[in-house]
Amino acid sequence: MNNPLYWFRRDLRLHGNEALIEAINNGAKEALFFVCEKQWQKHNVSSIQLDMLKRRVDYLGGELAKLGIKLNVIETNDFNSLPTSLEQFVKLNNISTIYANREYEINELERDYACSNIGIDIRLFDGDVLSPPGSIVTKGGEMFRVFTPFKKAWLSLNSTRIFPVGRRVDAIGPAITWRVPEILKSDGQSEKWPIEDHIIEKVISQFIFEKAHKYDVQRDIPSIKGTSGLSPYLALGIISVSELIGRLQAESPDVLIRTKSAEFSYINELIWREFYRHLMFVYPKLCKGFNFNEKYNDVNWLNKDSDFKAWCKGETGYPIVDAAMRQLNQTGWMHNRLRMIVASFLTKHLLIDWRWGESYFMSKLIDGDLASNNGGWQWAASTGCDAQPYFRIFNPITQSEKFDPEGTFIRKYVQELESVPAKYIHFPHDYLSAFGESNYSAPIVEHKAARERALAAFKV
């Protein structure tokens, strides 16, 4: 008896989900999602992202029910107990085949391997990447260790490819009733991020028609909405990379060829995302917190707890750093340029292990993504693949002057500095001292001394 099933993971979409369409074309009338709270806690997934995930699964269950597809939500402790839960469900419902999209992190790969041993045919698709890991390699067959040649190889395979705008699942029967499981109840943390397809469609369209042609200029300015705003949806697979490129191609058919265009600067970010996924698959040690570049294993991190707490709270005395950290703590999101600035400050100015920052980011970000988060932190700390050279250390004052020249973003989040003139706001301590008492934090390090200390630590 043919009775297939679709297993949702971080691919919570009906648009452009070829694995789901294949399952339905082969007769699937049911879908499955596992709630693994303890496993997510082990992975340090933020509460705001989990809230968004639950809201989306609830929405997805309702949309599937309209199409005549039943979504089963099963609660299980962790990935170790998941295969048993899956086996019980398969036997109880006489499931013949499971369709799903691959996940490339080591725990997820081990989970899928364990599930493959329960005697069920599991068919996996590469729905989260544009080219499967292992398909873009050097002439010697090895994974690229530097981004630029990886990008060139990626473009040689994909620059003439037409990415179709994804198909949506069609109804397969009369609508059924969807009842929200208690485990999916939202606490409202993520309510500022819509999870309904028709609203997300407007966000995508707004980016493509209003922002993409200015992306290269505006993406680094934190005081304006110049980024896509799509990263939380990519992190949960609510939209796909293929869909985004297809939409961009619909407006600019040669966007993958015009590599100097504003629109391509956004695609370049998507290729970085792809690069980090390939790396994590080929080098599973990255999932375990190891430096990619082992020569930095002996860096003498200071790991001063009081400095780390000041960084977390946004009380370092460097306005752009503090504003960025307060944005993260208050909203669950941080502007990409600011992520680089605060990561450099933590690892270079404070000489705190990048793993501390990586973990803190995952615990707060609504768009937390292991591969991209790990890759970004190791880039900033100079320990990773294609990392920033250790001697390039962001100066938080000049970064602030360049990307927030009037202090607009700083004033929004560091309200102690609201009345400080733009001339002084990037490092306001002399200005503030002239007026006596100040409730803004004193700088916890002096830039030049901290820079010299970092150079010495990494050079050794």
GROMACS .gro file of C-alpha atoms in nm:
model
  460
    1MET     CA    1   0.000   0.000   0.000
    2ASN     CA    2   0.140   0.341  -0.102
    3ASN     CA    3   0.088   0.582   0.190
    4PRO     CA    4   0.359   0.851   0.184
    5LEU     CA    5   0.417   1.125   0.441
    6TYR     CA    6   0.589   1.465   0.435
    7TRP     CA    7   0.817   1.555   0.729
    8PHE     CA    8   0.858   1.930   0.785
    9ARG     CA    9   1.182   2.054   0.938
   10ARG     CA   10   1.318   2.406   0.886
   11ASP     CA   11   1.142   2.424   0.553
   12LEU     CA   12   0.812   2.564   0.672
   13ARG     CA   13   0.674   2.670   0.336
   14LEU     CA   14   0.415   2.573   0.079
   15HIS     CA   15   0.578   2.782  -0.195
   16GLY     CA   16   0.883   2.645  -0.372
   17ASN     CA   17   0.902   2.329  -0.162
   18GLU     CA   18   0.975   2.067  -0.426
   19ALA     CA   19   1.008   1.785  -0.173
   20LEU     CA   20   0.658   1.856  -0.044
   21ILE     CA   21   0.517   1.876  -0.396
   22GLU     CA   22   0.683   1.544  -0.482
   23ALA     CA   23   0.534   1.383  -0.173
   24ILE     CA   24   0.185   1.507  -0.259
   25ASN     CA   25   0.222   1.403  -0.624
   26ASN     CA   26   0.294   1.055  -0.494
   27GLY     CA   27  -0.018   1.048  -0.281
   28ALA     CA   28   0.077   1.204   0.054
   29LYS     CA   29  -0.225   1.327   0.248
   30GLU     CA   30  -0.049   1.379   0.580
   31ALA     CA   31   0.248   1.575   0.706
   32LEU     CA   32   0.449   1.565   1.026
   33PHE     CA   33   0.638   1.806   1.248
   34PHE     CA   34   0.837   1.722   1.562
   35VAL     CA   35   0.856   1.965   1.853
   36CYS     CA   36   1.192   1.896   2.023
   37GLU     CA   37   1.215   2.154   2.302
   38LYS     CA   38   1.507   1.995   2.489
   39GLN     CA   39   1.707   1.953   2.169
   40TRP     CA   40   1.646   2.315   2.074
   41GLN     CA   41   1.759   2.421   2.421
   42LYS     CA   42   2.081   2.222   2.372
   43HIS     CA   43   2.131   2.410   2.046
   44ASN     CA   44   2.076   2.740   2.229
   45VAL     CA   45   1.791   2.841   1.999
   46SER     CA   46   1.644   3.174   2.105
   47SER     CA   47   1.301   3.192   2.261
   48ILE     CA   48   1.191   3.454   2.008
   49GLN     CA   49   1.281   3.227   1.717
   50LEU     CA   50   1.102   2.932   1.879
   51ASP     CA   51   0.796   3.150   1.921
   52MET     CA   52   0.807   3.245   1.553
   53LEU     CA   53   0.856   2.879   1.459
   54LYS     CA   54   0.550   2.772   1.660
   55ARG     CA   55   0.338   3.048   1.511
   56ARG     CA   56   0.443   2.942   1.164
   57VAL     CA   57   0.375   2.571   1.225
   58ASP     CA   58   0.029   2.665   1.355
   59TYR     CA   59  -0.033   2.877   1.044
   60LEU     CA   60   0.100   2.598   0.822
   61GLY     CA   61  -0.133   2.346   0.983
   62GLY     CA   62  -0.428   2.568   0.904
   63GLU     CA   63  -0.321   2.625   0.544
   64LEU     CA   64  -0.259   2.254   0.488
   65ALA     CA   65  -0.602   2.172   0.634
   66LYS     CA   66  -0.763   2.399   0.373
   67LEU     CA   67  -0.591   2.185   0.109
   68GLY     CA   68  -0.711   1.860   0.261
   69ILE     CA   69  -0.374   1.770   0.420
   70LYS     CA   70  -0.345   1.680   0.787
   71LEU     CA   71  -0.045   1.810   0.983
   72ASN     CA   72   0.050   1.591   1.278
   73VAL     CA   73   0.252   1.763   1.551
   74ILE     CA   74   0.442   1.527   1.780
   75GLU     CA   75   0.631   1.631   2.091
   76THR     CA   76   0.951   1.444   2.169
   77ASN     CA   77   1.238   1.523   2.404
   78ASP     CA   78   1.532   1.531   2.168
   79PHE     CA   79   1.682   1.375   1.857
   80ASN     CA   80   1.780   1.061   2.049
   81SER     CA   81   1.417   0.977   2.121
   82LEU     CA   82   1.284   1.102   1.787
   83PRO     CA   83   1.346   0.781   1.582
   84THR     CA   84   1.136   0.580   1.826
   85SER     CA   85   0.854   0.834   1.804
   86LEU     CA   86   0.878   0.830   1.425
   87GLU     CA   87   0.874   0.449   1.413
   88GLN     CA   88   0.562   0.438   1.629
   89PHE     CA   89   0.384   0.691   1.408
   90VAL     CA   90   0.486   0.511   1.088
   91LYS     CA   91   0.358   0.175   1.212
   92LEU     CA   92   0.035   0.318   1.352
   93ASN     CA   93  -0.047   0.496   1.028
   94ASN     CA   94   0.091   0.240   0.780
   95ILE     CA   95   0.329   0.494   0.625
   96SER     CA   96   0.522   0.361   0.326
   97THR     CA   97   0.758   0.648   0.241
   98ILE     CA   98   0.878   0.970   0.404
   99TYR     CA   99   0.975   1.276   0.204
  100ALA     CA  100   1.182   1.555   0.363
  101ASN     CA  101   1.447   1.818   0.301
  102ARG     CA  102   1.800   1.757   0.427
  103GLU     CA  103   1.955   1.944   0.718
  104TYR     CA  104   2.334   1.956   0.723
  105GLU     CA  105   2.429   2.005   1.089
  106ILE     CA  106   2.592   1.706   1.257
  107ASN     CA  107   2.313   1.631   1.507
  108GLU     CA  108   2.054   1.648   1.231
  109LEU     CA  109   2.259   1.419   1.007
  110GLU     CA  110   2.294   1.169   1.292
  111ARG     CA  111   1.918   1.192   1.356
  112ASP     CA  112   1.843   1.113   0.993
  113TYR     CA  113   2.087   0.822   0.994
  114ALA     CA  114   1.916   0.676   1.302
  115CYS     CA  115   1.575   0.723   1.137
  116SER     CA  116   1.696   0.541   0.826
  117ASN     CA  117   1.740   0.229   1.040
  118ILE     CA  118   1.375   0.196   1.141
  119GLY     CA  119   1.283   0.021   0.817
  120ILE     CA  120   1.113   0.304   0.629
  121ASP     CA  121   1.204   0.453   0.292
  122ILE     CA  122   1.317   0.813   0.355
  123ARG     CA  123   1.371   1.028   0.046
  124LEU     CA  124   1.570   1.344   0.114
  125PHE     CA  125   1.593   1.656  -0.103
  126ASP     CA  126   1.834   1.952  -0.098
  127GLY     CA  127   1.574   2.222  -0.054
  128ASP     CA  128   1.780   2.456   0.163
  129VAL     CA  129   2.067   2.509  -0.080
  130LEU     CA  130   2.106   2.592  -0.447
  131SER     CA  131   2.384   2.339  -0.506
  132PRO     CA  132   2.415   2.029  -0.284
  133PRO     CA  133   2.715   2.022  -0.048
  134GLY     CA  134   3.002   1.844  -0.220
  135SER     CA  135   2.898   1.959  -0.567
  136ILE     CA  136   3.117   2.272  -0.572
  137VAL     CA  137   3.479   2.170  -0.524
  138THR     CA  138   3.829   2.246  -0.644
  139LYS     CA  139   3.983   2.067  -0.941
  140GLY     CA  140   4.134   1.833  -0.684
  141GLY     CA  141   3.789   1.749  -0.553
  142GLU     CA  142   3.822   1.933  -0.222
  143MET     CA  143   3.604   2.193  -0.058
  144PHE     CA  144   3.711   2.551  -0.124
  145ARG     CA  145   3.874   2.716   0.175
  146VAL     CA  146   3.828   3.070   0.045
  147PHE     CA  147   3.499   3.234  -0.051
  148THR     CA  148   3.592   3.410  -0.376
  149PRO     CA  149   3.694   3.097  -0.573
  150PHE     CA  150   3.389   2.920  -0.428
  151LYS     CA  151   3.172   3.201  -0.561
  152LYS     CA  152   3.337   3.183  -0.903
  153ALA     CA  153   3.275   2.810  -0.917
  154TRP     CA  154   2.918   2.859  -0.799
  155LEU     CA  155   2.857   3.119  -1.068
  156SER     CA  156   3.008   2.900  -1.338
  157LEU     CA  157   2.739   2.643  -1.254
  158ASN     CA  158   2.450   2.880  -1.191
  159SER     CA  159   2.497   3.212  -1.374
  160THR     CA  160   2.296   3.097  -1.678
  161ARG     CA  161   2.048   2.895  -1.476
  162ILE     CA  162   1.691   3.022  -1.458
  163PHE     CA  163   1.553   2.982  -1.108
  164PRO     CA  164   1.177   2.932  -1.136
  165VAL     CA  165   0.942   3.116  -0.906
  166GLY     CA  166   0.829   2.835  -0.681
  167ARG     CA  167   0.507   2.646  -0.725
  168ARG     CA  168   0.255   2.638  -0.444
  169VAL     CA  169   0.091   2.321  -0.320
  170ASP     CA  170  -0.257   2.264  -0.465
  171ALA     CA  171  -0.560   2.126  -0.283
  172ILE     CA  172  -0.584   1.748  -0.294
  173GLY     CA  173  -0.920   1.706  -0.125
  174PRO     CA  174  -1.190   1.878   0.077
  175ALA     CA  175  -1.084   2.102   0.365
  176ILE     CA  176  -1.041   1.941   0.705
  177THR     CA  177  -1.038   2.081   1.056
  178TRP     CA  178  -0.715   2.212   1.211
  179ARG     CA  179  -0.693   2.222   1.588
  180VAL     CA  180  -0.395   2.400   1.738
  181PRO     CA  181  -0.197   2.169   1.969
  182GLU     CA  182  -0.120   2.315   2.309
  183ILE     CA  183   0.253   2.279   2.240
  184LEU     CA  184   0.225   2.541   1.962
  185LYS     CA  185   0.076   2.813   2.178
  186SER     CA  186   0.260   3.142   2.119
  187ASP     CA  187   0.374   3.378   2.393
  188GLY     CA  188   0.372   3.673   2.154
  189GLN     CA  189   0.747   3.744   2.156
  190SER     CA  190   0.777   3.736   1.778
  191GLU     CA  191   0.448   3.902   1.689
  192LYS     CA  192   0.622   4.194   1.514
  193TRP     CA  193   0.735   3.945   1.249
  194PRO     CA  194   0.435   3.834   1.038
  195ILE     CA  195   0.415   3.466   0.946
  196GLU     CA  196   0.126   3.475   0.696
  197ASP     CA  197   0.221   3.411   0.334
  198HIS     CA  198   0.029   3.705   0.189
  199ILE     CA  199   0.212   3.948   0.419
  200ILE     CA  200   0.552   3.787   0.361
  201GLU     CA  201   0.485   3.821  -0.011
  202LYS     CA  202   0.451   4.196   0.040
  203VAL     CA  203   0.783   4.204   0.228
  204ILE     CA  204   0.955   4.021  -0.058
  205SER     CA  205   0.799   4.249  -0.319
  206GLN     CA  206   0.893   4.560  -0.124
  207PHE     CA  207   1.254   4.446  -0.112
  208ILE     CA  208   1.271   4.359  -0.481
  209PHE     CA  209   1.096   4.669  -0.611
  210GLU     CA  210   1.206   4.931  -0.357
  211LYS     CA  211   1.532   4.821  -0.196
  212ALA     CA  212   1.726   4.577  -0.415
  213HIS     CA  213   1.846   4.843  -0.663
  214LYS     CA  214   1.996   5.039  -0.371
  215TYR     CA  215   2.110   4.744  -0.163
  216ASP     CA  216   2.482   4.793  -0.218
  217VAL     CA  217   2.464   5.151  -0.085
  218GLN     CA  218   2.203   5.122   0.189
  219ARG     CA  219   2.273   4.780   0.343
  220ASP     CA  220   2.547   4.919   0.571
  221ILE     CA  221   2.342   5.204   0.719
  222PRO     CA  222   2.172   5.081   1.038
  223SER     CA  223   1.949   5.386   1.079
  224ILE     CA  224   1.748   5.301   0.765
  225LYS     CA  225   1.566   4.986   0.654
  226GLY     CA  226   1.809   4.910   0.375
  227THR     CA  227   1.846   4.535   0.428
  228SER     CA  228   1.600   4.278   0.298
  229GLY     CA  229   1.437   4.197   0.633
  230LEU     CA  230   1.407   3.838   0.514
  231SER     CA  231   1.668   3.660   0.728
  232PRO     CA  232   1.422   3.522   0.989
  233TYR     CA  233   1.218   3.367   0.708
  234LEU     CA  234   1.525   3.213   0.547
  235ALA     CA  235   1.637   3.073   0.883
  236LEU     CA  236   1.309   2.881   0.925
  237GLY     CA  237   1.275   2.793   0.559
  238ILE     CA  238   0.955   2.997   0.528
  239ILE     CA  239   1.100   3.124   0.202
  240SER     CA  240   1.372   2.962  -0.007
  241VAL     CA  241   1.690   3.102  -0.158
  242SER     CA  242   1.585   2.963  -0.495
  243GLU     CA  243   1.257   3.154  -0.475
  244LEU     CA  244   1.434   3.482  -0.395
  245ILE     CA  245   1.677   3.452  -0.685
  246GLY     CA  246   1.393   3.354  -0.916
  247ARG     CA  247   1.202   3.666  -0.813
  248LEU     CA  248   1.508   3.885  -0.870
  249GLN     CA  249   1.563   3.726  -1.212
  250ALA     CA  250   1.203   3.798  -1.305
  251GLU     CA  251   1.284   4.170  -1.275
  252SER     CA  252   1.649   4.154  -1.387
  253PRO     CA  253   1.707   3.841  -1.601
  254ASP     CA  254   2.084   3.895  -1.613
  255VAL     CA  255   2.127   3.959  -1.240
  256LEU     CA  256   2.363   3.661  -1.198
  257ILE     CA  257   2.587   3.796  -1.474
  258ARG     CA  258   2.596   4.164  -1.369
  259THR     CA  259   2.813   4.095  -1.067
  260LYS     CA  260   2.880   4.466  -1.005
  261SER     CA  261   2.511   4.550  -0.973
  262ALA     CA  262   2.333   4.648  -0.653
  263GLU     CA  263   2.102   4.348  -0.685
  264PHE     CA  264   2.395   4.109  -0.714
  265SER     CA  265   2.540   4.242  -0.389
  266TYR     CA  266   2.238   4.081  -0.221
  267ILE     CA  267   2.284   3.756  -0.413
  268ASN     CA  268   2.646   3.764  -0.298
  269GLU     CA  269   2.515   3.740   0.060
  270LEU     CA  270   2.308   3.437  -0.038
  271ILE     CA  271   2.619   3.273  -0.185
  272TRP     CA  272   2.799   3.337   0.147
  273ARG     CA  273   2.511   3.154   0.313
  274GLU     CA  274   2.562   2.866   0.072
  275PHE     CA  275   2.938   2.865   0.137
  276TYR     CA  276   2.893   2.830   0.513
  277ARG     CA  277   2.648   2.543   0.466
  278HIS     CA  278   2.890   2.357   0.242
  279LEU     CA  279   3.168   2.414   0.495
  280MET     CA  280   2.962   2.281   0.785
  281PHE     CA  281   2.874   1.968   0.592
  282VAL     CA  282   3.233   1.897   0.484
  283TYR     CA  283   3.386   1.995   0.821
  284PRO     CA  284   3.141   1.874   1.090
  285LYS     CA  285   3.388   1.987   1.358
  286LEU     CA  286   3.245   2.336   1.302
  287CYS     CA  287   2.922   2.215   1.465
  288LYS     CA  288   3.123   2.124   1.774
  289GLY     CA  289   3.282   2.460   1.839
  290PHE     CA  290   3.627   2.394   1.693
  291ASN     CA  291   3.836   2.660   1.523
  292PHE     CA  292   3.849   2.599   1.151
  293ASN     CA  293   4.208   2.726   1.148
  294GLU     CA  294   4.387   2.518   1.408
  295LYS     CA  295   4.687   2.750   1.429
  296TYR     CA  296   4.471   2.978   1.645
  297ASN     CA  297   4.392   2.706   1.899
  298ASP     CA  298   4.651   2.856   2.132
  299VAL     CA  299   4.523   3.213   2.133
  300ASN     CA  300   4.524   3.323   2.496
  301TRP     CA  301   4.167   3.450   2.531
  302LEU     CA  302   4.129   3.669   2.838
  303ASN     CA  303   3.760   3.580   2.884
  304LYS     CA  304   3.703   3.844   3.149
  305ASP     CA  305   3.352   3.788   3.277
  306SER     CA  306   3.282   4.151   3.364
  307ASP     CA  307   3.382   4.261   3.013
  308PHE     CA  308   3.157   4.000   2.858
  309LYS     CA  309   2.861   4.109   3.070
  310ALA     CA  310   2.921   4.472   2.973
  311TRP     CA  311   2.929   4.373   2.606
  312CYS     CA  312   2.607   4.170   2.641
  313LYS     CA  313   2.425   4.458   2.810
  314GLY     CA  314   2.551   4.725   2.573
  315GLU     CA  315   2.757   4.902   2.837
  316THR     CA  316   3.106   4.907   2.683
  317GLY     CA  317   3.136   5.285   2.651
  318TYR     CA  318   3.155   5.258   2.273
  319PRO     CA  319   2.822   5.394   2.143
  320ILE     CA  320   2.793   5.198   1.820
  321VAL     CA  321   2.869   4.871   2.001
  322ASP     CA  322   2.627   4.950   2.280
  323ALA     CA  323   2.348   5.056   2.044
  324ALA     CA  324   2.390   4.736   1.844
  325MET     CA  325   2.378   4.510   2.149
  326ARG     CA  326   2.073   4.690   2.284
  327GLN     CA  327   1.902   4.649   1.948
  328LEU     CA  328   1.969   4.275   1.971
  329ASN     CA  329   1.845   4.248   2.329
  330GLN     CA  330   1.531   4.450   2.264
  331THR     CA  331   1.428   4.321   1.920
  332GLY     CA  332   1.595   3.983   1.863
  333TRP     CA  333   1.763   4.116   1.549
  334MET     CA  334   2.077   4.309   1.464
  335HIS     CA  335   2.184   4.490   1.149
  336ASN     CA  336   2.450   4.294   0.956
  337ARG     CA  337   2.718   4.566   0.960
  338LEU     CA  338   2.673   4.594   1.335
  339ARG     CA  339   2.714   4.219   1.377
  340MET     CA  340   3.063   4.252   1.233
  341ILE     CA  341   3.147   4.552   1.452
  342VAL     CA  342   3.037   4.394   1.781
  343ALA     CA  343   3.197   4.059   1.695
  344SER     CA  344   3.528   4.228   1.619
  345PHE     CA  345   3.504   4.427   1.942
  346LEU     CA  346   3.439   4.119   2.155
  347THR     CA  347   3.711   3.902   2.003
  348LYS     CA  348   3.978   4.164   1.936
  349HIS     CA  349   3.925   4.454   2.177
  350LEU     CA  350   3.818   4.238   2.470
  351LEU     CA  351   3.999   3.916   2.368
  352ILE     CA  352   3.696   3.706   2.455
  353ASP     CA  353   3.656   3.368   2.286
  354TRP     CA  354   3.434   3.390   1.978
  355ARG     CA  355   3.235   3.091   2.105
  356TRP     CA  356   3.098   3.309   2.387
  357GLY     CA  357   2.966   3.558   2.133
  358GLU     CA  358   2.837   3.289   1.897
  359SER     CA  359   2.638   3.132   2.180
  360TYR     CA  360   2.498   3.465   2.297
  361PHE     CA  361   2.388   3.556   1.947
  362MET     CA  362   2.209   3.223   1.902
  363SER     CA  363   2.030   3.273   2.234
  364LYS     CA  364   1.893   3.610   2.118
  365LEU     CA  365   1.857   3.615   1.738
  366ILE     CA  366   1.525   3.560   1.567
  367ASP     CA  367   1.722   3.465   1.255
  368GLY     CA  368   1.970   3.240   1.435
  369ASP     CA  369   2.131   2.998   1.190
  370LEU     CA  370   2.415   2.772   1.302
  371ALA     CA  371   2.615   2.771   0.978
  372SER     CA  372   2.596   3.145   0.912
  373ASN     CA  373   2.641   3.239   1.278
  374ASN     CA  374   2.945   3.015   1.316
  375GLY     CA  375   3.092   3.134   0.988
  376GLY     CA  376   3.041   3.499   1.074
  377TRP     CA  377   3.192   3.470   1.420
  378GLN     CA  378   3.496   3.277   1.300
  379TRP     CA  379   3.540   3.532   1.022
  380ALA     CA  380   3.542   3.814   1.277
  381ALA     CA  381   3.773   3.627   1.515
  382SER     CA  382   4.015   3.535   1.232
  383THR     CA  383   3.992   3.167   1.327
  384GLY     CA  384   3.774   3.050   1.040
  385CYS     CA  385   3.777   2.961   0.675
  386ASP     CA  386   3.833   3.274   0.465
  387ALA     CA  387   3.853   3.474   0.786
  388GLN     CA  388   3.933   3.840   0.832
  389PRO     CA  389   4.314   3.858   0.874
  390TYR     CA  390   4.396   3.888   1.242
  391PHE     CA  391   4.568   4.226   1.192
  392ARG     CA  392   4.250   4.387   1.055
  393ILE     CA  393   4.068   4.510   1.363
  394PHE     CA  394   3.755   4.721   1.330
  395ASN     CA  395   3.789   5.060   1.492
  396PRO     CA  396   3.443   5.106   1.651
  397ILE     CA  397   3.475   5.485   1.643
  398THR     CA  398   3.557   5.517   1.273
  399GLN     CA  399   3.299   5.249   1.189
  400SER     CA  400   3.042   5.457   1.375
  401GLU     CA  401   3.147   5.777   1.197
  402LYS     CA  402   3.122   5.607   0.859
  403PHE     CA  403   2.795   5.417   0.893
  404ASP     CA  404   2.600   5.627   1.145
  405PRO     CA  405   2.749   5.973   1.082
  406GLU     CA  406   2.474   6.173   1.251
  407GLY     CA  407   2.433   5.924   1.535
  408THR     CA  408   2.071   5.857   1.441
  409PHE     CA  409   2.090   5.487   1.517
  410ILE     CA  410   2.295   5.540   1.833
  411ARG     CA  411   2.043   5.783   1.979
  412LYS     CA  412   1.758   5.539   1.916
  413TYR     CA  413   1.908   5.275   2.143
  414VAL     CA  414   2.149   5.463   2.369
  415GLN     CA  415   1.913   5.722   2.504
  416GLU     CA  416   2.170   5.853   2.752
  417LEU     CA  417   2.333   6.015   2.447
  418GLU     CA  418   2.015   6.158   2.298
  419SER     CA  419   2.125   6.521   2.336
  420VAL     CA  420   2.492   6.473   2.239
  421PRO     CA  421   2.581   6.658   1.915
  422ALA     CA  422   2.677   6.447   1.614
  423LYS     CA  423   3.033   6.581   1.631
  424TYR     CA  424   3.090   6.406   1.965
  425ILE     CA  425   2.847   6.115   1.969
  426HIS     CA  426   3.079   5.845   1.833
  427PHE     CA  427   3.301   5.867   2.141
  428PRO     CA  428   3.134   6.121   2.372
  429HIS     CA  429   3.335   6.092   2.691
  430ASP     CA  430   3.532   6.418   2.670
  431TYR     CA  431   3.213   6.603   2.583
  432LEU     CA  432   3.021   6.441   2.869
  433SER     CA  433   3.298   6.501   3.124
  434ALA     CA  434   3.283   6.872   3.049
  435PHE     CA  435   2.930   6.871   3.191
  436GLY     CA  436   3.012   6.675   3.505
  437GLU     CA  437   2.811   6.364   3.591
  438SER     CA  438   2.709   6.126   3.314
  439ASN     CA  439   2.499   5.811   3.328
  440TYR     CA  440   2.666   5.667   3.019
  441SER     CA  441   2.924   5.389   3.068
  442ALA     CA  442   3.293   5.473   3.071
  443PRO     CA  443   3.493   5.290   2.800
  444ILE     CA  444   3.599   4.948   2.930
  445VAL     CA  445   3.912   4.946   2.710
  446GLU     CA  446   4.120   5.203   2.526
  447HIS     CA  447   4.110   5.135   2.153
  448LYS     CA  448   4.479   5.168   2.068
  449ALA     CA  449   4.596   4.962   2.366
  450ALA     CA  450   4.333   4.694   2.301
  451ARG     CA  451   4.437   4.674   1.938
  452GLU     CA  452   4.802   4.628   2.025
  453ARG     CA  453   4.711   4.361   2.279
  454ALA     CA  454   4.508   4.170   2.019
  455LEU     CA  455   4.785   4.189   1.759
  456ALA     CA  456   5.030   4.046   2.009
  457ALA     CA  457   4.794   3.766   2.114
  458PHE     CA  458   4.721   3.655   1.758
  459LYS     CA  459   5.075   3.695   1.632
  460VAL     CA  460   5.198   3.448   1.893
   0.00000   0.00000   0.00000
